[in-house]
CSV table of C-alpha atoms in Angstrom, one decimal:
chain,number,residue,atom,x,y,z
A,376,GLN,CA,19.7,-26.6,-0.4
A,377,VAL,CA,19.8,-23.4,-1.9
A,378,GLN,CA,17.8,-20.8,0.0
A,379,PHE,CA,16.2,-17.5,-1.8
A,380,VAL,CA,15.9,-14.3,0.7
A,381,GLU,CA,13.4,-12.0,-1.6
A,382,SER,CA,12.4,-8.4,0.2
A,383,GLY,CA,11.7,-5.2,-0.4
A,384,GLY,CA,8.5,-5.2,-1.2
A,385,GLY,CA,5.7,-2.6,0.2
A,386,LEU,CA,2.6,-1.1,-0.6
A,387,VAL,CA,2.9,2.1,-2.9
A,388,GLN,CA,0.3,4.1,-5.0
A,389,PRO,CA,-0.1,4.1,-8.8
A,390,GLY,CA,3.4,5.6,-10.4
A,391,GLY,CA,5.8,5.0,-7.4
A,392,SER,CA,9.0,2.7,-7.3
A,393,LEU,CA,10.2,0.3,-5.4
A,394,ARG,CA,13.5,-1.5,-5.1
A,395,LEU,CA,13.4,-5.3,-4.8
A,396,SER,CA,17.1,-7.7,-3.1
A,397,CYS,CA,17.4,-11.2,-3.3
A,398,VAL,CA,20.3,-13.1,-1.5
A,399,ALA,CA,20.6,-16.6,-2.3
A,400,SER,CA,23.0,-19.6,-1.0
A,401,VAL,CA,24.3,-21.1,-4.1
A,402,SER,CA,27.7,-21.4,-4.7
A,403,ILE,CA,29.4,-20.5,-7.5
A,404,PHE,CA,26.4,-17.4,-8.2
A,405,SER,CA,28.3,-16.0,-10.9
A,406,ILE,CA,27.7,-18.3,-13.1
A,407,TYR,CA,24.0,-18.7,-12.8
A,408,PRO,CA,21.9,-16.3,-15.0
A,409,MET,CA,19.1,-15.2,-12.5
A,410,GLY,CA,15.4,-14.0,-12.9
A,411,TRP,CA,12.5,-12.7,-11.0
A,412,TYR,CA,8.9,-13.8,-11.5
A,413,ARG,CA,5.6,-12.6,-10.1
A,414,GLN,CA,2.7,-14.2,-9.3
A,415,ALA,CA,-0.5,-12.7,-9.0
A,416,PRO,CA,-3.7,-14.3,-6.6
A,417,GLY,CA,-4.8,-17.0,-9.0
A,418,LYS,CA,-2.6,-16.4,-12.2
A,419,GLN,CA,0.3,-19.0,-12.9
A,420,ARG,CA,3.8,-17.6,-11.4
A,421,GLU,CA,5.3,-15.4,-14.6
A,422,LEU,CA,9.3,-14.2,-15.8
A,423,VAL,CA,9.2,-10.7,-15.5
A,424,ALA,CA,13.3,-10.1,-15.9
A,425,GLY,CA,16.2,-11.8,-16.3
A,426,ILE,CA,20.4,-11.7,-15.9
A,427,THR,CA,23.3,-13.8,-17.4
A,428,GLY,CA,26.0,-13.8,-14.8
A,429,GLY,CA,27.6,-11.0,-17.0
A,430,GLY,CA,24.7,-8.4,-17.2
A,431,SER,CA,23.0,-8.8,-20.1
A,432,THR,CA,19.5,-8.3,-19.2
A,433,ASN,CA,15.6,-9.2,-20.9
A,434,TYR,CA,12.6,-8.8,-19.6
A,435,ALA,CA,8.8,-9.1,-20.5
A,436,ASP,CA,7.1,-6.5,-22.5
A,437,SER,CA,5.1,-5.9,-20.0
A,438,VAL,CA,7.5,-4.1,-17.8
A,439,LYS,CA,10.0,-3.1,-20.2
A,440,GLY,CA,11.1,0.7,-19.6
A,441,ARG,CA,9.4,0.6,-15.9
A,442,PHE,CA,11.7,-2.4,-14.0
A,443,THR,CA,15.6,-2.7,-13.8
A,444,ILE,CA,17.6,-5.9,-13.2
A,445,SER,CA,20.5,-6.0,-12.2
A,446,ARG,CA,23.1,-8.5,-9.8
A,447,ASP,CA,26.0,-7.9,-6.9
A,448,ASN,CA,27.8,-11.4,-7.7
A,449,ALA,CA,30.0,-10.7,-5.0
A,450,LYS,CA,27.1,-10.5,-2.5
A,451,LYS,CA,25.4,-13.1,-4.4
A,452,SER,CA,22.5,-10.9,-4.7
A,453,VAL,CA,20.0,-10.2,-7.3
A,454,TYR,CA,17.8,-6.9,-7.6
A,455,LEU,CA,14.6,-5.8,-9.5
A,456,GLN,CA,13.8,-1.8,-9.5
A,457,MET,CA,10.6,-1.0,-9.8
A,458,ASN,CA,9.8,2.1,-11.6
A,459,SER,CA,6.4,3.8,-12.9
A,460,LEU,CA,4.1,1.1,-10.3
A,461,LYS,CA,0.7,0.1,-11.5
A,462,PRO,CA,-2.1,-1.7,-9.8
A,463,GLU,CA,-1.2,-4.7,-12.3
A,464,ASP,CA,2.6,-5.3,-11.4
A,465,THR,CA,0.3,-6.5,-7.8
A,466,ALA,CA,1.9,-10.2,-7.1
A,467,VAL,CA,3.8,-11.7,-4.5
A,468,TYR,CA,7.8,-11.5,-6.3
A,469,TYR,CA,10.3,-14.1,-6.1
A,470,CYS,CA,13.5,-14.7,-7.5
A,471,ASN,CA,15.7,-18.2,-8.9
A,472,ALA,CA,18.3,-19.0,-11.0
A,473,LEU,CA,17.4,-19.5,-15.2
A,474,ARG,CA,18.0,-22.6,-17.3
A,475,PRO,CA,17.9,-20.8,-21.1
A,476,SER,CA,15.8,-22.3,-23.1
A,477,THR,CA,16.6,-22.6,-26.9
A,478,SER,CA,12.9,-21.3,-27.1
A,479,GLY,CA,14.1,-18.2,-26.7
A,480,TRP,CA,14.4,-16.1,-22.5
A,481,SER,CA,11.0,-15.9,-22.2
A,482,ALA,CA,10.8,-19.7,-22.3
A,483,SER,CA,13.7,-20.2,-19.2
A,484,VAL,CA,13.0,-22.3,-16.9
A,485,PRO,CA,14.3,-22.4,-12.8
A,486,VAL,CA,17.0,-24.0,-11.9
A,487,PHE,CA,15.7,-24.5,-8.4
A,488,GLY,CA,12.5,-25.9,-7.2
A,489,SER,CA,13.1,-24.9,-3.7
A,490,TRP,CA,11.3,-21.2,-3.8
A,491,GLY,CA,11.9,-18.5,-1.0
A,492,GLN,CA,9.0,-16.7,0.5
A,493,GLY,CA,8.5,-14.4,-2.2
A,494,THR,CA,7.9,-10.7,-0.8
A,495,GLN,CA,5.3,-8.5,-1.8
A,496,VAL,CA,3.9,-5.9,-3.7
A,497,THR,CA,0.7,-4.0,-3.7
A,498,VAL,CA,0.7,-1.3,-6.0
A,499,SER,CA,-2.8,1.5,-5.0
A,500,SER,CA,-4.6,4.3,-4.3
């Protein structure tokens, strides 16, 4: 069974930074594009950042220029560096492998139906 373990969230003031980590128990991790999702209260889960096995990245417009996704294939890990955080970034953040869509990166869907517990990010003064 595939497992994702996210960590690194917390309470931060607007303008602050956090670095999220996700460890995946996925065989042949390097072949999978990986993504970070977030879900705010009362809202649907949304894809905010993705990275291919080769390191190409994509971002939702709402986080472009502020968030940076990276990965370490040897550690089966993916990271999300979040800078200039805003209150609207408050959400639970999850990672999953991505299945690309012919409709574009933003239409990618999660590969695995199992999700980790997520990590809570709260941006508030």
